[in-house]
mmCIF file of C-alpha atoms and ligand atoms in Angstrom:
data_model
loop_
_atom_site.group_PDB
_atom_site.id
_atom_site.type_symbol
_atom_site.label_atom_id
_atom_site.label_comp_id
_atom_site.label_asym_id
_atom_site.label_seq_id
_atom_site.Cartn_x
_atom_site.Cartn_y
_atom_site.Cartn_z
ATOM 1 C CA UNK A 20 103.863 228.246 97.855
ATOM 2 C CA UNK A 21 102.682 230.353 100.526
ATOM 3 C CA UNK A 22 98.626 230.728 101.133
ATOM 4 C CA UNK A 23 96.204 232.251 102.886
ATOM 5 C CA UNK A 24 93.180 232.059 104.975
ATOM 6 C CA UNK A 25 90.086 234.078 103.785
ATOM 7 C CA UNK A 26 89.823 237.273 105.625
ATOM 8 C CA UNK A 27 86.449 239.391 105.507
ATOM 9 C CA UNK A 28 87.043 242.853 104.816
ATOM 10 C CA UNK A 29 84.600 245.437 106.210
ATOM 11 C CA UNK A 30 84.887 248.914 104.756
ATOM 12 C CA UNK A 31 82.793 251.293 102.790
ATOM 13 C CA UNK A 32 83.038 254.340 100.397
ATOM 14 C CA UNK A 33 81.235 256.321 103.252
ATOM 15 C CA UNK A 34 84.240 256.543 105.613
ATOM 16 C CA UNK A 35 85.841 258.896 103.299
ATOM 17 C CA UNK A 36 83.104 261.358 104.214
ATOM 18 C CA UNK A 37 84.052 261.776 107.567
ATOM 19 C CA UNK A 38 85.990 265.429 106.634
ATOM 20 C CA UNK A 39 88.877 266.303 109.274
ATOM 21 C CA UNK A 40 89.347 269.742 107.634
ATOM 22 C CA UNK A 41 92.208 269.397 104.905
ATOM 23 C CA UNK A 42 95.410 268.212 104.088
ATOM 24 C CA UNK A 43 96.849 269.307 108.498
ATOM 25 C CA UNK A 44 94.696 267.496 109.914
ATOM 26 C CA UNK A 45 97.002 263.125 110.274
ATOM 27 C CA UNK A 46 93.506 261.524 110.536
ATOM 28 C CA UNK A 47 93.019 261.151 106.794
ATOM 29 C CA UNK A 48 90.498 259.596 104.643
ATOM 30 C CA UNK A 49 93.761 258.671 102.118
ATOM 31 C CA UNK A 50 94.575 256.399 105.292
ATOM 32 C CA UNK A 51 91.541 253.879 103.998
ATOM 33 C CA UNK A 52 92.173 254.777 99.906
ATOM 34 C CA UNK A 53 95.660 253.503 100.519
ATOM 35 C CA UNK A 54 94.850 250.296 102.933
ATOM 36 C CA UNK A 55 92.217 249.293 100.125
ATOM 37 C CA UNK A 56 94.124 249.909 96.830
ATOM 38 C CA UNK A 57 97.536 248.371 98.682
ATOM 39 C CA UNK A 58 94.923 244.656 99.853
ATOM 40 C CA UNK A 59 92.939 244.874 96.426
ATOM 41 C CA UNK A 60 96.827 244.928 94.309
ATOM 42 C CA UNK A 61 98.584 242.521 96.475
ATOM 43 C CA UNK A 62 99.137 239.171 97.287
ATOM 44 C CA UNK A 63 95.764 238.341 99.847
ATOM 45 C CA UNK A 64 93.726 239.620 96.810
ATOM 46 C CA UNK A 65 92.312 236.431 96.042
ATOM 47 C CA UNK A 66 91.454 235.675 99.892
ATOM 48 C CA UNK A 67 89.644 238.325 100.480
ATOM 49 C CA UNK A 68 85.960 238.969 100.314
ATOM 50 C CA UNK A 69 84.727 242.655 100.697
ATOM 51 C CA UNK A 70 81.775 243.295 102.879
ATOM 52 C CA UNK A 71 79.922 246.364 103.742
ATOM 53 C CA UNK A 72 78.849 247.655 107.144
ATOM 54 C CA UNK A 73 75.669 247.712 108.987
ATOM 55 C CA UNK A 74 75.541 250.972 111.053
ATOM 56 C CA UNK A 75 75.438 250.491 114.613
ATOM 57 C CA UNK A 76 72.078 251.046 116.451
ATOM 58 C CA UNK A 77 71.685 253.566 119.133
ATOM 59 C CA UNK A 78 71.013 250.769 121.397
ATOM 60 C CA UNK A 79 74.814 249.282 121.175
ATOM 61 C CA UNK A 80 76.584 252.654 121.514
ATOM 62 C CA UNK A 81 74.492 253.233 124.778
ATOM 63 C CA UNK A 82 76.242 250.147 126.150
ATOM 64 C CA UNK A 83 79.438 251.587 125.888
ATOM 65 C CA UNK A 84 78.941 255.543 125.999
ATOM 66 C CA UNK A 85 76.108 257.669 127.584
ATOM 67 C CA UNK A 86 73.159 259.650 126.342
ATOM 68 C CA UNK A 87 74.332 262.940 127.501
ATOM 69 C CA UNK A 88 77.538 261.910 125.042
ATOM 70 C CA UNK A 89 75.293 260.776 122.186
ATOM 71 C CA UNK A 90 73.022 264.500 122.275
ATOM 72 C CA UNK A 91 76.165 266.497 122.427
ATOM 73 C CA UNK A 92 78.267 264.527 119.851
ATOM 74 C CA UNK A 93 75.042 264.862 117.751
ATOM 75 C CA UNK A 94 74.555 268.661 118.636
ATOM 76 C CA UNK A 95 78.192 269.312 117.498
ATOM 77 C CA UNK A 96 77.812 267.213 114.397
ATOM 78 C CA UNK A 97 74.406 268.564 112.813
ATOM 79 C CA UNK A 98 74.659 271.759 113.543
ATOM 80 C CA UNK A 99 78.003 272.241 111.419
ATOM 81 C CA UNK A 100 80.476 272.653 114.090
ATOM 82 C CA UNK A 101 84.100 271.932 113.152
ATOM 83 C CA UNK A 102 85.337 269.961 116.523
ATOM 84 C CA UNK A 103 83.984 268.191 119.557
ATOM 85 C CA UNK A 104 85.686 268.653 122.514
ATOM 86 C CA UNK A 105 89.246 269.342 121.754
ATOM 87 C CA UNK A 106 90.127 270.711 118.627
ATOM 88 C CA UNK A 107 91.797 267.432 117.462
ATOM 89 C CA UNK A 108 88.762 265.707 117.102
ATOM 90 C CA UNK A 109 88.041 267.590 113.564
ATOM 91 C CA UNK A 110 84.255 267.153 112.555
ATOM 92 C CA UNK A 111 81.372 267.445 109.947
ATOM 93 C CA UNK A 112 78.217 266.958 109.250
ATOM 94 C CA UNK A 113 78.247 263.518 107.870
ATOM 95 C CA UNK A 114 80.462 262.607 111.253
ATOM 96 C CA UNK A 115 77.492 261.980 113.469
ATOM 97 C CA UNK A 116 76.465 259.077 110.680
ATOM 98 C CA UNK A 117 79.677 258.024 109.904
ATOM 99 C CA UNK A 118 80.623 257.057 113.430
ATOM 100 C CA UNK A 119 77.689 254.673 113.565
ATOM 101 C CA UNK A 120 78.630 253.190 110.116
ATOM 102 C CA UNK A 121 82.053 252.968 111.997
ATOM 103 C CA UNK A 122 81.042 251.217 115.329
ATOM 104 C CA UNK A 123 78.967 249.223 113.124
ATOM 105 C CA UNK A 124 81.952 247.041 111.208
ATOM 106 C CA UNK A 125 82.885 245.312 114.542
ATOM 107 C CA UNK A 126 79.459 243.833 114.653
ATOM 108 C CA UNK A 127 78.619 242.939 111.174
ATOM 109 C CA UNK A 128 82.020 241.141 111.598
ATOM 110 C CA UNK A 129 80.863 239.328 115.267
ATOM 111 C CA UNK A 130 78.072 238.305 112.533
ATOM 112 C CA UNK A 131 80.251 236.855 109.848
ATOM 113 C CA UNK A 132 82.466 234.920 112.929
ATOM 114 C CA UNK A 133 79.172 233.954 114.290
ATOM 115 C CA UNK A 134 77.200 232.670 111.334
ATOM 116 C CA UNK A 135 80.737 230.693 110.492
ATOM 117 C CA UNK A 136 80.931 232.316 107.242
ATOM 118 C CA UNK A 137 84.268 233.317 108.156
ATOM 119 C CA UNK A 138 87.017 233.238 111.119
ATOM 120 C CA UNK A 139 89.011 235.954 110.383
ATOM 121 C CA UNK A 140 88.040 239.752 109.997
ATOM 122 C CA UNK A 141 89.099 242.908 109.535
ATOM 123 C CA UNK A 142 87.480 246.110 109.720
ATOM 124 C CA UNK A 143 88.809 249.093 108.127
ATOM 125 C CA UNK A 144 87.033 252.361 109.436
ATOM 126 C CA UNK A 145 87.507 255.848 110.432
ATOM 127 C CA UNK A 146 87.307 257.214 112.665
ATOM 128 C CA UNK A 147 89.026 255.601 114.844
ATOM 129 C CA UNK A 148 87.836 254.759 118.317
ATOM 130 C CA UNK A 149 89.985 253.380 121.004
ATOM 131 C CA UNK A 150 90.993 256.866 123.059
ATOM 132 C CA UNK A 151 86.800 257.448 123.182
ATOM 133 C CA UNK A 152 85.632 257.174 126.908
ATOM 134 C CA UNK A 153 81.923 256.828 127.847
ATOM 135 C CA UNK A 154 81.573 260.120 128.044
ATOM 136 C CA UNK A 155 84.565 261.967 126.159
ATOM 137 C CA UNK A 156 85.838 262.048 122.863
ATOM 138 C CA UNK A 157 89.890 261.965 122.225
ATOM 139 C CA UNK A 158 92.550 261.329 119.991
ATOM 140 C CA UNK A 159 90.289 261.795 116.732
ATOM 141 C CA UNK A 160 87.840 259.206 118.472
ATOM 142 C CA UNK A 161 84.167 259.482 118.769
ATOM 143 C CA UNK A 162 82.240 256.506 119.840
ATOM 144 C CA UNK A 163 84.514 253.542 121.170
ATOM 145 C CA UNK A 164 84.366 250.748 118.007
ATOM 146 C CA UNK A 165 85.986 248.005 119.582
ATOM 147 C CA UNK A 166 84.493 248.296 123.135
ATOM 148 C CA UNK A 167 81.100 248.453 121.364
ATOM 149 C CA UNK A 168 81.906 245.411 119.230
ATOM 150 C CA UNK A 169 82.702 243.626 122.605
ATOM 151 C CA UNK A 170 79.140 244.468 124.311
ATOM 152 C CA UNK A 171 77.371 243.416 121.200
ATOM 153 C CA UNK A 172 79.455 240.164 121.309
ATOM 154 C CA UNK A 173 77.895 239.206 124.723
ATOM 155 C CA UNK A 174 74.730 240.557 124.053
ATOM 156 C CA UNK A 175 73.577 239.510 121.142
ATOM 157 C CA UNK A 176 75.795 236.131 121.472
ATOM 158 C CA UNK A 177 75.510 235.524 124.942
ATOM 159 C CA UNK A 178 79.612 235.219 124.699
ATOM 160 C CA UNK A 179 81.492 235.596 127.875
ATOM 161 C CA UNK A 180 85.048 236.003 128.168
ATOM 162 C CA UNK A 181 86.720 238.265 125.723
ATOM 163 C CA UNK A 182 90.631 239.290 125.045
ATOM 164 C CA UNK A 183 91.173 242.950 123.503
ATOM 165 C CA UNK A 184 94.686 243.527 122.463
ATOM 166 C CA UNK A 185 95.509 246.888 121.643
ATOM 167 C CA UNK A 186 99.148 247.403 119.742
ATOM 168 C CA UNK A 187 98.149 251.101 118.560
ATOM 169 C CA UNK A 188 101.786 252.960 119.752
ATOM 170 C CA UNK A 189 99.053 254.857 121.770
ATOM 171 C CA UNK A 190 97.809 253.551 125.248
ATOM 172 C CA UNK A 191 93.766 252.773 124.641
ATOM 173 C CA UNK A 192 92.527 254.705 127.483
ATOM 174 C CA UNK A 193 88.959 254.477 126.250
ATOM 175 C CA UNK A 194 88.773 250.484 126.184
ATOM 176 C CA UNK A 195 90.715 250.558 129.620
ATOM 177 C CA UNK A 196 88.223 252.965 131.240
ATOM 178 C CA UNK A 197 85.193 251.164 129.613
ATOM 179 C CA UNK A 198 85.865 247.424 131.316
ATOM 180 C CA UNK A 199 88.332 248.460 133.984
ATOM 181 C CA UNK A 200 86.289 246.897 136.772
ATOM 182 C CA UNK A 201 85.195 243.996 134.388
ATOM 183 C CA UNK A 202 86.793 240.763 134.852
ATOM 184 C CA UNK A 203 85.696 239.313 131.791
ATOM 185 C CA UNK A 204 87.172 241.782 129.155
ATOM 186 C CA UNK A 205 90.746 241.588 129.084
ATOM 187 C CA UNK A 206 92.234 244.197 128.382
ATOM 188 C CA UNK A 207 96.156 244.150 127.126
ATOM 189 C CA UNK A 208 97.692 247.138 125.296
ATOM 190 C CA UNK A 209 101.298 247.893 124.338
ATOM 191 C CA UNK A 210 102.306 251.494 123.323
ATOM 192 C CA UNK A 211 104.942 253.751 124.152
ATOM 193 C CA UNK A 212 105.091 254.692 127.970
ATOM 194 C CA UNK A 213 103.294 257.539 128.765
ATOM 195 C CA UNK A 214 106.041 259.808 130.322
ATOM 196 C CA UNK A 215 106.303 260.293 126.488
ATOM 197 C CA UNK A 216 103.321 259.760 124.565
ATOM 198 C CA UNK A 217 99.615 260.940 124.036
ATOM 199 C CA UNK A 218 97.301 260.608 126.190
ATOM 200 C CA UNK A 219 99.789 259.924 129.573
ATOM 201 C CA UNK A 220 97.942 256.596 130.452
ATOM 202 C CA UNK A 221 98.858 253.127 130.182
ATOM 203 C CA UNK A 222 101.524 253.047 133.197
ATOM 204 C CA UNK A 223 102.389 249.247 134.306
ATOM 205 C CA UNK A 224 100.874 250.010 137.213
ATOM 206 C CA UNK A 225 97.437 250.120 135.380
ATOM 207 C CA UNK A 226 95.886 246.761 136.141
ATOM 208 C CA UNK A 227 92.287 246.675 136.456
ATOM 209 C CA UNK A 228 89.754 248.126 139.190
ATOM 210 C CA UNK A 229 87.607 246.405 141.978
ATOM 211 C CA UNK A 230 86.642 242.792 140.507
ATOM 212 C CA UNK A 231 88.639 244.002 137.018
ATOM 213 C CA UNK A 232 91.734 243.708 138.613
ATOM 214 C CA UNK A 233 94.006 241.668 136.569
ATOM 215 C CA UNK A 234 92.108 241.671 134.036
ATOM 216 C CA UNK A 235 94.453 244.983 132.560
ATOM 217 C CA UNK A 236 97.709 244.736 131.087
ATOM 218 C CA UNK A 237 99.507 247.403 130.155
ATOM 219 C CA UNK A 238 103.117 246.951 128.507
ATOM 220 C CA UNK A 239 105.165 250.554 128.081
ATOM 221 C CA UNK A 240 107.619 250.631 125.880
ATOM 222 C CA UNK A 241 110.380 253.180 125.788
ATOM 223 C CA UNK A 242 110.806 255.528 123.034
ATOM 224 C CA UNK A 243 112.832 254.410 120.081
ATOM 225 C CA UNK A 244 111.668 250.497 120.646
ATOM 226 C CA UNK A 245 111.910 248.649 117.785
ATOM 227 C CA UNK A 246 111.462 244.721 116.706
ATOM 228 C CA UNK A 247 112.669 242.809 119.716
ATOM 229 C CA UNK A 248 111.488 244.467 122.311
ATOM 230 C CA UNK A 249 107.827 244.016 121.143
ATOM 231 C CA UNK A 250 108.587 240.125 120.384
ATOM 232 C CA UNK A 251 109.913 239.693 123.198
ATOM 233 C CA UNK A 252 106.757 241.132 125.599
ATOM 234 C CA UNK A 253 104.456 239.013 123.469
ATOM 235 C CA UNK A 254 106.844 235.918 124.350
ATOM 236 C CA UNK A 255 107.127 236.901 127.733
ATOM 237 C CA UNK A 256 104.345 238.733 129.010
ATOM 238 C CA UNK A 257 101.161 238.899 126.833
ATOM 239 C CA UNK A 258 100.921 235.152 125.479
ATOM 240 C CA UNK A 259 101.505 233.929 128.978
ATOM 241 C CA UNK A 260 98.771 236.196 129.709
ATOM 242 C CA UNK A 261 96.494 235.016 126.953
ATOM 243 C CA UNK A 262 96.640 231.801 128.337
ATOM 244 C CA UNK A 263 95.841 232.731 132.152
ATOM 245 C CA UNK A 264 92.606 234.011 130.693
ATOM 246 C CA UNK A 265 91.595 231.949 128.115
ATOM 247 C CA UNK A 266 89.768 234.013 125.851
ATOM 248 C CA UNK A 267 86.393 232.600 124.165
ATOM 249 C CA UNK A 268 86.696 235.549 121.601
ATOM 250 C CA UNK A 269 89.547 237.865 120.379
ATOM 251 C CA UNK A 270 89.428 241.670 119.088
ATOM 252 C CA UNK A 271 91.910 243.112 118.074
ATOM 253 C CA UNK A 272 92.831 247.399 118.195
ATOM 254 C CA UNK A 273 94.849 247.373 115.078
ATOM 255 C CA UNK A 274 96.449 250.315 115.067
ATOM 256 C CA UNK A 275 99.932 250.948 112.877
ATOM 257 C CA UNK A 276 101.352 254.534 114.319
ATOM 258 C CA UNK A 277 104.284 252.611 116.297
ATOM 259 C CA UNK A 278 105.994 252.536 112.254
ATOM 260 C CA UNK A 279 109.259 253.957 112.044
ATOM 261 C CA UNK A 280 107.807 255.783 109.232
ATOM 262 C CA UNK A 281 105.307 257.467 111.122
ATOM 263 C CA UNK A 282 106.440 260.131 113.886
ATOM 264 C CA UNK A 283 102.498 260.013 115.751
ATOM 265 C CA UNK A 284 104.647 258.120 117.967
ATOM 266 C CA UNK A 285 108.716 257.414 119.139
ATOM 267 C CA UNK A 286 108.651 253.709 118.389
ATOM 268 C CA UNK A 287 110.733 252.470 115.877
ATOM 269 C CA UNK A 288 108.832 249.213 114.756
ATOM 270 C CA UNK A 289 109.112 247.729 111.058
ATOM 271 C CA UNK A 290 107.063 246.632 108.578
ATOM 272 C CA UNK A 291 107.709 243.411 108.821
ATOM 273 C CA UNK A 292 106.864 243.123 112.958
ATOM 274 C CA UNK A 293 103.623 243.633 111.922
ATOM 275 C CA UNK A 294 103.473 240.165 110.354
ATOM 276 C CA UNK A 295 104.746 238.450 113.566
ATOM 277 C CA UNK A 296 101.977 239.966 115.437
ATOM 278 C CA UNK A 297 99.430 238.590 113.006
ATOM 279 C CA UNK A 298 101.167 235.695 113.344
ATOM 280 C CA UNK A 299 101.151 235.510 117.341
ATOM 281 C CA UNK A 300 97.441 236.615 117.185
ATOM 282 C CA UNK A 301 96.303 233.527 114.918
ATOM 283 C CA UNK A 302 98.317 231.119 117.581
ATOM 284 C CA UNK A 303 96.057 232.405 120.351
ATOM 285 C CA UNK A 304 92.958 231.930 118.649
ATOM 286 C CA UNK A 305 94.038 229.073 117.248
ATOM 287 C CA UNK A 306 94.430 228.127 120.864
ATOM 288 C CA UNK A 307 91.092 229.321 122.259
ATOM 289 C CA UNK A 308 88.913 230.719 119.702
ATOM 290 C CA UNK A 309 89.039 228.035 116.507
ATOM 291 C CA UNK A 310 91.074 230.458 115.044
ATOM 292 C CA UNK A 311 88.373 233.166 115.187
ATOM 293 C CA UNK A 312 89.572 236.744 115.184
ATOM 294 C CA UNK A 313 88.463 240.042 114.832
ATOM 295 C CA UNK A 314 90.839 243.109 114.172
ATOM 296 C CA UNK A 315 89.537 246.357 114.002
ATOM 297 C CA UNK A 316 91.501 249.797 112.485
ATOM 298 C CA UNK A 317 92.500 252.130 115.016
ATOM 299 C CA UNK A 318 95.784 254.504 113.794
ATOM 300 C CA UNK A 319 98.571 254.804 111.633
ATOM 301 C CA UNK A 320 98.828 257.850 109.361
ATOM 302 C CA UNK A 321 101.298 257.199 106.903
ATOM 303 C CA UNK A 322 99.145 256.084 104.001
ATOM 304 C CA UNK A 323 102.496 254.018 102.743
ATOM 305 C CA UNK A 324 103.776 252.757 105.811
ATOM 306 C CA UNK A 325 99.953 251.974 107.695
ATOM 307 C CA UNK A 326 98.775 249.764 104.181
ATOM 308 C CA UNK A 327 102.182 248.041 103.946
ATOM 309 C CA UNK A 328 101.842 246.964 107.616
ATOM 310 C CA UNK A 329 97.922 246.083 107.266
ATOM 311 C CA UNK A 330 98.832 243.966 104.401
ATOM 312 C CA UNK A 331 101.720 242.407 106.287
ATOM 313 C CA UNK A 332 99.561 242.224 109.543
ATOM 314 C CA UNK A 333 96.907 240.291 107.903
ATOM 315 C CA UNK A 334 99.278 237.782 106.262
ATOM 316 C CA UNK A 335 101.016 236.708 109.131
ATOM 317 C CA UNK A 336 97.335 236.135 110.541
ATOM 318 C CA UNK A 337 95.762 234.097 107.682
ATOM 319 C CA UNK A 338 99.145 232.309 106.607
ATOM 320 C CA UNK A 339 98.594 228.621 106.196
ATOM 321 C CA UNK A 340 100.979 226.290 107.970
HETATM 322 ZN ZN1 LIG B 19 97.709 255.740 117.928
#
């Protein structure tokens, strides 16, 4: 019989009050309802242990974003605009609160990893975070989760070297631009190249600034990539990677919009992929880490399709072998 792992699950009630404006708007708070009902009903039930967030303080999102940022994302927020910066990034009042509660997950899950309650971790938020720059919010993103979670990692744990891997369909431009001349973040995203995808970064070409260099990889995938292709960069490019840099902690952008089910991007992955990442993600920090990882929600906006690959994501992570 197969079994599991435990996994901590970070979420809360209060993400659903970050309001993109109706039903139009992909960025939906039915994203978590589904993610949560489909890991509560299904076979990791009993592995799981629910935890809520601790906001982020002010402190750890000025590590990663300025304070000219903070006072106009707060501006927009409180005083009942409906968007910051472009009009994709929908928000409300609660937003300015939520975001913290958001950034927060990462860290309260660097706690779990750290206290050894727990090795693996996943955080379930919106919004999202890995297209926010220091100082500019994208792509329904507002302060940069996983780049934050990273900072407070070193910081507070006085951890050096540590792997992001991004498999969003999207190219993480905010994570990139955040430790591009850092050589001890790692940075390694696949996504669909960005001749034909949001936001146009993310070329091969991409690979770290000044001291950083090296430490980016980005893998472009053409439209209409499915199953093997992404196997076969992990085989080829990104574990031999992995190993080059020899990560002493791994976070994970989880995002789930390369789906053939959901058309936020051209790729044509399936459900099941989803597990063999997991899978390939628990070898690495099995490798390096003592099997410590933490994976934090970034997209995927088919309620059906993202909770069916979260599920399957986090089995092929905590599956005993
Ligand atoms: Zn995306």
């Amino acid at each position: 019989m197969t079994s599991f792992h435990t996994i901590h699950l970070i979420t809360s009630p209060d993400y659903l009050l970050h309001d993109t404006g109706g039903p139009d708007h992909p960025e939906q708070p039915s994203r978590l309802t589904a993610i949560n009902k489909r890991l509560e009903n299904g076979p990791l039930s009993k592995n799981l242990i629910k935890v809520d967030p601790v906001p982020a303080t002010r402190e750890s999102i000025l590590l990663v974003h300025n304070e000219d940022y903070l006072l106009r994302f707060e501006d927009a927020c409180l005083s009942g605009r409906e968007y910051f910066g472009h009009t994709d990034n929908r928000i409300c009042y609660d937003t300015w609160q939520i975001a913290f509660l958001a950034a927060g997950a990462g860290m309260t899950g660097v706690d779990i990893i750290e206290s050894e309650e727990g090795r693996l971790v996943f955080a379930a938020v919106r919004p999202p975070g890995h297209h926010a720059e220091q100082g500019l919010p994208l792509g329904f993103c507002f302060f940069n989760n996983v780049a934050a979670t990273v900072r407070y990692w070193q910081n507070r744990y006085g951890r050096k070297r540590i792997l992001v891997f991004d498999f969003d369909a999207h190219h993480g431009n905010g994570i990139q631009e955040i430790f591009d001349e850092d050589p001890d973040v790692m940075y390694i995203s696949i996504h669909e190249h960005p001749t034909f995808s949001f936001p146009g970064t993310g070329w091969d070409y991409e690979a770290g600034i000044g001291a950083g260099e090296g430490f980016t990889l980005n893998v472009p995938l053409p439209p209409g990539a499915g199953d093997e292709l992404v196997i076969q960069a992990i085989s080829d490019q990104i574990t031999p990677a992995v190993n080059r840099f020899s990560p002493e902690c791994i976070v994970i952008a989880a995002g789930f919009d390369a789906h053939g089910q959901d058309d936020m991007s051209g790729l044509d992955w399936s459900t099941l992929v989803y597990g063999k990442i997991g899978t390939a993600v628990a070898n690495w920090a099995d490798r390096f880490t003592q099997g410590r990882v933490l994976s934090i929600l970034e997209g995927g906006y088919v309620p059906d399709a993202l909770s069916a690959s979260v599920e399957t994501y986090l089995g092929g992570l905590a599956i005993k072998v």
